[in-house]
mmCIF file of C-alpha atoms in Angstrom:
data_model
loop_
_atom_site.group_PDB
_atom_site.id
_atom_site.type_symbol
_atom_site.label_atom_id
_atom_site.label_comp_id
_atom_site.label_asym_id
_atom_site.label_seq_id
_atom_site.Cartn_x
_atom_site.Cartn_y
_atom_site.Cartn_z
ATOM 1 C CA MET T 1343 164.954 8.306 51.877
ATOM 2 C CA ILE T 1344 163.226 7.809 48.510
ATOM 3 C CA HIS T 1345 160.848 10.554 47.401
ATOM 4 C CA THR T 1346 158.184 9.735 44.789
ATOM 5 C CA LYS T 1347 155.700 12.284 43.500
ATOM 6 C CA GLU T 1348 153.589 13.177 40.499
ATOM 7 C CA THR T 1349 154.828 16.228 38.630
ATOM 8 C CA ILE T 1350 154.461 18.121 35.360
ATOM 9 C CA TYR T 1351 157.579 18.141 33.216
ATOM 10 C CA GLN T 1352 157.097 20.004 29.967
ATOM 11 C CA PRO T 1353 156.607 19.245 27.166
ATOM 12 C CA TYR T 1354 155.910 15.685 28.341
ATOM 13 C CA GLY T 1355 153.000 16.466 30.663
ATOM 14 C CA SER T 1356 152.347 14.246 33.666
ATOM 15 C CA CYS T 1357 155.417 12.461 34.964
ATOM 16 C CA ILE T 1358 156.713 10.703 38.056
ATOM 17 C CA SER T 1359 159.687 12.122 39.949
ATOM 18 C CA ILE T 1360 161.873 9.617 41.805
ATOM 19 C CA SER T 1361 164.659 10.994 43.992
ATOM 20 C CA ASN T 1362 166.783 10.618 47.069
ATOM 21 C CA ASP T 1363 168.791 13.448 48.595
ATOM 22 C CA THR T 1364 171.421 13.209 45.823
ATOM 23 C CA ILE T 1365 169.913 12.426 42.414
ATOM 24 C CA GLU T 1366 166.543 12.676 40.675
ATOM 25 C CA LEU T 1367 164.857 10.863 37.788
ATOM 26 C CA ILE T 1368 161.697 11.994 35.991
ATOM 27 C CA VAL T 1369 159.700 9.417 34.017
ATOM 28 C CA THR T 1370 156.855 10.070 31.554
ATOM 29 C CA VAL T 1371 153.471 8.413 32.095
ATOM 30 C CA GLU T 1372 151.397 10.050 29.334
ATOM 31 C CA LYS T 1373 153.549 8.229 26.760
ATOM 32 C CA GLY T 1374 156.572 5.987 26.576
ATOM 33 C CA PRO T 1375 157.733 5.443 29.216
ATOM 34 C CA ARG T 1376 160.878 7.551 28.921
ATOM 35 C CA ILE T 1377 163.263 8.720 31.613
ATOM 36 C CA VAL T 1378 163.462 12.340 30.468
ATOM 37 C CA TYR T 1379 165.410 13.861 33.359
ATOM 38 C CA LEU T 1380 168.435 12.477 35.172
ATOM 39 C CA GLY T 1381 170.790 14.556 37.245
ATOM 40 C CA PHE T 1382 172.062 15.589 40.627
ATOM 41 C CA VAL T 1383 169.338 17.324 42.630
ATOM 42 C CA GLY T 1384 169.256 20.962 41.600
ATOM 43 C CA GLU T 1385 171.704 20.482 38.722
ATOM 44 C CA ASP T 1386 171.385 20.224 34.937
ATOM 45 C CA ASN T 1387 169.722 17.353 33.115
ATOM 46 C CA ILE T 1388 172.346 15.071 31.546
ATOM 47 C CA LEU T 1389 169.751 13.621 29.144
ATOM 48 C CA TYR T 1390 168.791 15.034 25.755
ATOM 49 C CA ASN T 1391 165.142 16.055 25.300
ATOM 50 C CA ASP T 1392 163.691 16.307 21.801
ATOM 51 C CA THR T 1393 161.201 19.016 22.749
ATOM 52 C CA ALA T 1394 160.526 19.900 19.093
ATOM 53 C CA LEU T 1395 159.751 16.247 18.232
ATOM 54 C CA LYS T 1396 162.324 16.479 15.491
ATOM 55 C CA TYR T 1397 163.236 12.799 15.500
ATOM 56 C CA LYS T 1398 160.358 10.576 14.391
ATOM 57 C CA PHE T 1399 159.826 7.564 12.174
ATOM 58 C CA LEU T 1400 156.942 6.302 10.046
ATOM 59 C CA ASN T 1401 157.868 3.419 7.794
ATOM 60 C CA LYS T 1402 155.592 1.433 5.502
ATOM 61 C CA GLU T 1403 155.168 -1.535 7.842
ATOM 62 C CA ILE T 1404 154.228 0.623 10.834
ATOM 63 C CA SER T 1405 151.808 2.836 8.918
ATOM 64 C CA GLN T 1406 149.962 -0.182 7.494
ATOM 65 C CA ILE T 1407 149.433 -1.533 10.998
ATOM 66 C CA TYR T 1408 149.009 1.563 13.146
ATOM 67 C CA GLY T 1409 147.853 4.265 10.715
ATOM 68 C CA GLN T 1410 149.379 7.120 8.717
ATOM 69 C CA THR T 1411 149.848 9.371 11.771
ATOM 70 C CA ALA T 1412 151.288 6.751 14.118
ATOM 71 C CA TYR T 1413 154.802 8.131 14.379
ATOM 72 C CA HIS T 1414 157.427 6.565 16.569
ATOM 73 C CA TYR T 1415 158.958 9.538 18.395
ATOM 74 C CA LEU T 1416 162.312 9.265 20.107
ATOM 75 C CA TYR T 1417 161.195 11.950 22.606
ATOM 76 C CA GLY T 1418 164.635 11.890 24.233
ATOM 77 C CA GLY T 1419 166.025 10.470 27.456
ATOM 78 C CA HIS T 1420 166.234 6.740 28.166
ATOM 79 C CA ARG T 1421 163.969 4.377 26.232
ATOM 80 C CA PHE T 1422 163.761 0.639 25.553
ATOM 81 C CA TYR T 1423 162.335 -1.391 22.704
ATOM 82 C CA LEU T 1424 162.690 -4.653 20.828
ATOM 83 C CA SER T 1425 165.556 -5.600 18.536
ATOM 84 C CA PRO T 1426 166.759 -6.393 15.833
ATOM 85 C CA SER T 1427 165.898 -3.146 14.101
ATOM 86 C CA HIS T 1428 164.104 -4.850 11.190
ATOM 87 C CA LEU T 1429 161.301 -5.961 13.518
ATOM 88 C CA GLU T 1430 158.163 -3.869 13.177
ATOM 89 C CA GLN T 1431 158.098 -3.639 16.997
ATOM 90 C CA ALA T 1432 161.488 -1.901 17.008
ATOM 91 C CA ARG T 1433 159.794 1.351 15.966
ATOM 92 C CA TYR T 1434 156.497 0.785 17.729
ATOM 93 C CA PRO T 1435 154.604 4.092 18.219
ATOM 94 C CA ASP T 1436 154.516 4.036 22.020
ATOM 95 C CA ASN T 1437 152.459 7.204 22.389
ATOM 96 C CA ASP T 1438 149.834 5.843 24.801
ATOM 97 C CA ALA T 1439 149.579 6.367 28.536
ATOM 98 C CA VAL T 1440 151.644 4.185 30.851
ATOM 99 C CA ILE T 1441 150.428 2.274 33.906
ATOM 100 C CA TYR T 1442 152.682 2.635 36.929
ATOM 101 C CA SER T 1443 152.754 1.056 40.384
ATOM 102 C CA VAL T 1444 154.842 1.632 43.489
ATOM 103 C CA ASP T 1445 156.081 -1.109 45.783
ATOM 104 C CA ASP T 1446 158.724 -1.463 48.494
ATOM 105 C CA ASP T 1447 161.748 -1.740 46.223
ATOM 106 C CA GLY T 1448 160.895 0.408 43.220
ATOM 107 C CA ILE T 1449 158.426 1.755 40.685
ATOM 108 C CA THR T 1450 157.202 -0.267 37.689
ATOM 109 C CA PHE T 1451 156.128 1.419 34.447
ATOM 110 C CA GLN T 1452 154.116 -0.782 32.103
ATOM 111 C CA SER T 1453 153.135 -0.047 28.512
ATOM 112 C CA LEU T 1454 149.997 -1.362 26.894
ATOM 113 C CA THR T 1455 150.287 -4.627 24.995
ATOM 114 C CA GLN T 1456 151.438 -3.822 21.493
ATOM 115 C CA ILE T 1457 148.898 -4.168 18.708
ATOM 116 C CA ASN T 1458 149.666 -6.961 16.238
ATOM 117 C CA SER T 1459 152.781 -8.366 17.974
ATOM 118 C CA ASN T 1460 151.082 -8.772 21.384
ATOM 119 C CA MET T 1461 154.337 -8.030 23.162
ATOM 120 C CA GLN T 1462 154.258 -5.971 26.358
ATOM 121 C CA LEU T 1463 157.164 -3.894 27.665
ATOM 122 C CA SER T 1464 157.713 -2.736 31.229
ATOM 123 C CA CYS T 1465 160.545 -1.493 33.377
ATOM 124 C CA LYS T 1466 161.205 -1.274 37.089
ATOM 125 C CA ILE T 1467 163.385 1.529 38.467
ATOM 126 C CA MET T 1468 165.085 0.834 41.791
ATOM 127 C CA LEU T 1469 166.872 3.773 43.403
ATOM 128 C CA LYS T 1470 168.900 3.410 46.589
ATOM 129 C CA GLU T 1471 167.991 5.552 49.580
ATOM 130 C CA THR T 1472 171.429 7.144 49.505
ATOM 131 C CA GLY T 1473 174.070 7.613 46.859
ATOM 132 C CA THR T 1474 173.931 7.871 43.077
ATOM 133 C CA ASP T 1475 173.346 4.268 41.968
ATOM 134 C CA PHE T 1476 170.120 2.890 40.549
ATOM 135 C CA MET T 1477 169.008 -0.212 38.666
ATOM 136 C CA ILE T 1478 166.551 -0.604 35.808
ATOM 137 C CA VAL T 1479 165.019 -4.014 35.080
ATOM 138 C CA HIS T 1480 163.647 -3.960 31.535
ATOM 139 C CA THR T 1481 161.186 -6.707 30.647
ATOM 140 C CA VAL T 1482 159.176 -7.958 27.698
ATOM 141 C CA ALA T 1483 156.283 -10.377 28.042
ATOM 142 C CA ASN T 1484 154.916 -12.449 25.184
ATOM 143 C CA ARG T 1485 151.126 -12.074 25.349
ATOM 144 C CA SER T 1486 150.593 -13.887 22.059
ATOM 145 C CA SER T 1487 150.022 -17.569 21.315
ATOM 146 C CA GLU T 1488 153.158 -17.764 19.162
ATOM 147 C CA ILE T 1489 156.874 -18.119 19.884
ATOM 148 C CA LYS T 1490 158.721 -14.831 19.370
ATOM 149 C CA HIS T 1491 162.411 -14.198 18.680
ATOM 150 C CA ALA T 1492 163.722 -10.855 19.894
ATOM 151 C CA ALA T 1493 166.190 -9.002 22.084
ATOM 152 C CA LEU T 1494 165.633 -6.103 24.439
ATOM 153 C CA CYS T 1495 167.413 -2.916 23.461
ATOM 154 C CA THR T 1496 167.920 0.213 25.572
ATOM 155 C CA THR T 1497 169.080 3.632 24.411
ATOM 156 C CA THR T 1498 170.105 6.552 26.593
ATOM 157 C CA MET T 1499 170.138 9.875 24.726
ATOM 158 C CA VAL T 1500 172.560 12.373 26.293
ATOM 159 C CA ASN T 1501 173.287 16.045 25.708
ATOM 160 C CA GLN T 1502 175.821 17.731 23.458
ATOM 161 C CA LYS T 1503 179.538 18.391 23.800
ATOM 162 C CA GLY T 1504 180.471 15.486 26.045
ATOM 163 C CA TYR T 1505 182.286 12.291 25.166
ATOM 164 C CA VAL T 1506 181.748 8.544 25.568
ATOM 165 C CA ILE T 1507 184.511 6.353 26.929
ATOM 166 C CA LEU T 1508 184.436 2.578 26.475
ATOM 167 C CA PRO T 1509 186.829 -0.185 27.553
ATOM 168 C CA GLN T 1510 188.605 -2.300 24.976
ATOM 169 C CA ASN T 1511 188.149 -6.034 25.445
ATOM 170 C CA ALA T 1512 190.972 -7.713 27.313
ATOM 171 C CA GLY T 1513 192.624 -11.033 26.435
ATOM 172 C CA ASN T 1514 196.025 -12.715 26.488
ATOM 173 C CA ASP T 1515 195.651 -15.434 23.838
ATOM 174 C CA ILE T 1516 197.178 -13.947 20.691
ATOM 175 C CA PHE T 1517 195.537 -16.609 18.502
ATOM 176 C CA ILE T 1518 191.965 -15.733 19.509
ATOM 177 C CA ALA T 1519 190.292 -12.601 18.141
ATOM 178 C CA ASN T 1520 188.489 -10.830 20.969
ATOM 179 C CA ARG T 1521 187.289 -7.531 19.446
ATOM 180 C CA VAL T 1522 184.498 -7.363 16.880
ATOM 181 C CA TYR T 1523 183.667 -3.848 15.693
ATOM 182 C CA VAL T 1524 180.442 -3.226 13.785
ATOM 183 C CA CYS T 1525 179.775 -0.281 11.471
ATOM 184 C CA TRP T 1526 176.708 1.050 9.658
ATOM 185 C CA PRO T 1527 176.569 2.191 6.001
ATOM 186 C CA PHE T 1528 176.938 5.859 6.941
ATOM 187 C CA THR T 1529 179.859 5.302 9.343
ATOM 188 C CA ARG T 1530 183.110 6.986 8.290
ATOM 189 C CA LEU T 1531 186.091 5.104 9.689
ATOM 190 C CA HIS T 1532 188.247 8.234 9.578
ATOM 191 C CA ASP T 1533 185.683 10.214 11.608
ATOM 192 C CA SER T 1534 187.455 12.744 13.824
ATOM 193 C CA ARG T 1535 185.051 12.067 16.705
ATOM 194 C CA LEU T 1536 186.418 8.533 17.180
ATOM 195 C CA SER T 1537 189.712 7.871 18.973
ATOM 196 C CA MET T 1538 191.081 4.342 19.420
ATOM 197 C CA ASN T 1539 193.568 3.443 22.156
ATOM 198 C CA ASP T 1540 194.999 0.181 23.500
ATOM 199 C CA SER T 1541 192.773 -0.005 26.589
ATOM 200 C CA PHE T 1542 189.872 2.255 25.654
ATOM 201 C CA MET T 1543 188.176 4.257 22.930
ATOM 202 C CA THR T 1544 186.369 7.588 23.004
ATOM 203 C CA ILE T 1545 183.680 9.199 20.875
ATOM 204 C CA GLN T 1546 183.272 12.967 21.120
ATOM 205 C CA GLN T 1547 179.962 14.688 20.433
ATOM 206 C CA ASN T 1548 180.514 17.676 18.153
ATOM 207 C CA PRO T 1549 177.495 19.876 17.272
ATOM 208 C CA SER T 1550 179.400 21.394 14.336
ATOM 209 C CA ILE T 1551 179.543 18.062 12.457
ATOM 210 C CA ASN T 1552 176.311 17.463 10.548
ATOM 211 C CA TYR T 1553 176.690 13.857 9.419
ATOM 212 C CA PRO T 1554 176.040 10.948 11.819
ATOM 213 C CA PHE T 1555 178.431 8.315 13.124
ATOM 214 C CA LYS T 1556 177.730 4.914 14.644
ATOM 215 C CA ILE T 1557 179.872 2.058 15.890
ATOM 216 C CA GLY T 1558 179.195 -1.057 17.952
ATOM 217 C CA TYR T 1559 181.194 -3.887 19.428
ATOM 218 C CA ASN T 1560 181.107 -6.938 21.695
ATOM 219 C CA ASN T 1561 181.689 -5.007 24.925
ATOM 220 C CA THR T 1562 182.653 -7.944 27.167
ATOM 221 C CA GLN T 1563 183.291 -5.655 30.138
ATOM 222 C CA GLY T 1564 179.762 -4.281 29.904
ATOM 223 C CA GLN T 1565 180.563 -0.677 30.723
ATOM 224 C CA ILE T 1566 179.760 2.639 29.014
ATOM 225 C CA SER T 1567 180.513 6.069 30.497
ATOM 226 C CA TYR T 1568 179.496 9.507 29.278
ATOM 227 C CA VAL T 1569 181.341 12.590 30.494
ATOM 228 C CA THR T 1570 179.958 16.120 30.240
ATOM 229 C CA GLY T 1571 181.547 18.902 32.258
ATOM 230 C CA ASP T 1572 182.355 17.414 35.663
ATOM 231 C CA THR T 1573 179.500 14.871 35.520
ATOM 232 C CA VAL T 1574 179.843 11.212 34.519
ATOM 233 C CA LEU T 1575 176.973 8.850 33.730
ATOM 234 C CA SER T 1576 177.948 5.178 33.704
ATOM 235 C CA LYS T 1577 175.935 2.194 32.501
ATOM 236 C CA HIS T 1578 176.861 -1.381 33.459
ATOM 237 C CA TYR T 1579 175.420 -4.653 32.209
ATOM 238 C CA VAL T 1580 176.442 -8.289 31.798
ATOM 239 C CA HIS T 1581 177.721 -9.339 28.374
ATOM 240 C CA ASP T 1582 177.418 -13.096 27.822
ATOM 241 C CA PRO T 1583 180.259 -14.204 25.514
ATOM 242 C CA GLN T 1584 178.391 -17.425 24.731
ATOM 243 C CA ALA T 1585 175.184 -15.705 23.638
ATOM 244 C CA VAL T 1586 174.058 -14.475 20.228
ATOM 245 C CA TYR T 1587 173.435 -10.721 20.004
ATOM 246 C CA PRO T 1588 171.763 -8.733 17.208
ATOM 247 C CA ASP T 1589 173.856 -6.593 14.859
ATOM 248 C CA ASN T 1590 176.697 -9.113 14.548
ATOM 249 C CA GLY T 1591 177.272 -9.382 18.278
ATOM 250 C CA ALA T 1592 177.339 -5.663 19.140
ATOM 251 C CA SER T 1593 175.965 -5.526 22.688
ATOM 252 C CA SER T 1594 177.181 -1.904 22.969
ATOM 253 C CA GLN T 1595 176.517 0.722 20.297
ATOM 254 C CA ILE T 1596 177.182 4.447 20.125
ATOM 255 C CA TYR T 1597 175.329 6.762 17.750
ATOM 256 C CA CYS T 1598 176.465 10.361 17.386
ATOM 257 C CA CYS T 1599 174.857 13.266 15.522
ATOM 258 C CA LYS T 1600 174.950 17.045 15.799
ATOM 259 C CA ASP T 1601 172.241 17.160 18.485
ATOM 260 C CA PHE T 1602 172.996 14.283 20.838
ATOM 261 C CA LEU T 1603 174.739 10.999 21.583
ATOM 262 C CA GLU T 1604 173.013 7.648 22.078
ATOM 263 C CA LEU T 1605 174.356 4.996 24.448
ATOM 264 C CA THR T 1606 172.739 1.751 23.333
ATOM 265 C CA VAL T 1607 172.873 -1.670 24.973
ATOM 266 C CA GLN T 1608 171.333 -4.875 23.627
ATOM 267 C CA SER T 1609 170.440 -8.089 25.383
ATOM 268 C CA PRO T 1610 171.088 -11.474 23.751
ATOM 269 C CA MET T 1611 168.501 -12.831 21.325
ATOM 270 C CA TYR T 1612 165.813 -14.845 23.092
ATOM 271 C CA ARG T 1613 163.269 -17.447 22.053
ATOM 272 C CA ILE T 1614 160.229 -16.193 23.955
ATOM 273 C CA SER T 1615 157.406 -18.683 24.451
ATOM 274 C CA PRO T 1616 153.775 -17.611 24.965
ATOM 275 C CA ASP T 1617 153.284 -16.092 28.452
ATOM 276 C CA GLU T 1618 157.045 -16.023 28.984
ATOM 277 C CA THR T 1619 158.826 -12.899 30.234
ATOM 278 C CA ILE T 1620 162.485 -12.038 29.674
ATOM 279 C CA LYS T 1621 164.548 -9.456 31.538
ATOM 280 C CA HIS T 1622 167.485 -7.195 30.795
ATOM 281 C CA VAL T 1623 169.151 -5.449 33.745
ATOM 282 C CA GLU T 1624 171.283 -2.310 33.684
ATOM 283 C CA ASN T 1625 172.979 -0.579 36.589
ATOM 284 C CA PHE T 1626 173.487 3.186 36.379
ATOM 285 C CA SER T 1627 175.520 5.635 38.425
ATOM 286 C CA LEU T 1628 176.227 9.364 38.394
ATOM 287 C CA HIS T 1629 179.548 10.819 39.500
ATOM 288 C CA HIS T 1630 181.263 14.132 39.851
ATOM 289 C CA THR T 1631 184.768 13.739 38.498
ATOM 290 C CA GLN T 1632 187.885 15.769 39.169
ATOM 291 C CA THR T 1633 189.350 14.620 35.841
ATOM 292 C CA PRO T 1634 186.793 15.614 33.168
ATOM 293 C CA LYS T 1635 189.489 15.986 30.514
ATOM 294 C CA LYS T 1636 189.282 13.295 27.838
ATOM 295 C CA PRO T 1637 192.026 10.670 28.396
ATOM 296 C CA LYS T 1638 194.697 10.510 25.718
ATOM 297 C CA ASN T 1639 196.652 7.471 26.917
ATOM 298 C CA ASP T 1640 196.296 4.420 29.148
ATOM 299 C CA GLU T 1641 197.717 6.187 32.195
ATOM 300 C CA GLU T 1642 195.115 8.954 31.962
ATOM 301 C CA TYR T 1643 192.416 6.332 31.394
ATOM 302 C CA GLN T 1644 193.378 4.546 34.606
ATOM 303 C CA SER T 1645 193.231 7.861 36.468
ATOM 304 C CA PHE T 1646 189.761 8.397 35.056
ATOM 305 C CA LEU T 1647 188.608 4.966 36.277
ATOM 306 C CA GLU T 1648 190.072 5.606 39.720
ATOM 307 C CA SER T 1649 188.129 8.874 39.927
ATOM 308 C CA LEU T 1650 184.891 6.880 39.602
ATOM 309 C CA ALA T 1651 185.763 4.396 42.337
#
């Protein structure tokens, strides 16, 4: 059975709790929206919360439009926004209250239409009555009279000391390149947090390393898993090999700093006509694993995958 209730989750104020007998999600409605809690019922939150509001942005373009105090706060948890990152909407200060509605198959959280761009974001969370799987349908609607070009981007901020595991792209044609890795100016290719293997790669969060790391790639298998203790959070999505993605085709991106990890997924670029709505769907699952140790070879990686089945 699905349980939905209003609750107070500090420091975010009024929120909506969505749960079954196994897992719980808490979503902000005074701002965002953000999923700020995700975990097994009665267990720790796997998501990172920026309770001190340490991570915020105010660039020239945003301040000219929204004012000198209109910061874009990360807040923590799971968020979604528009991409590529050079768009002014990518750092939109979504600090206003959210409208939410409950229907038979889920709860929809809708932001106000953005000033200037006239784009409107919403998401629908659909949790099964039993088990640990849930789906999020992220949408953007073009409320303007102009054609827009954008992608939907989602980021899930997770807590310290765990690691991300990602599949390497598979392919048998030795004449066709099938792996495109993307780096940012601050990325150090010799970073000790990154480990490359034939079938997978891992990125370890390390709170003792102060400088950031980020890498992306064309994740054709559409899977990202984060392991912390004996808990695994997995994200699944569809990567379209024929589509054009922002950031040189990097549909999956991992950012790592001393405080948290970010698991980012991008949709393809869309040409969005007036009154048109586009969707980006992600499937999530939580697991308890008996093999929390980071895999070091393909055999251990296969054992890890089998533990999630």
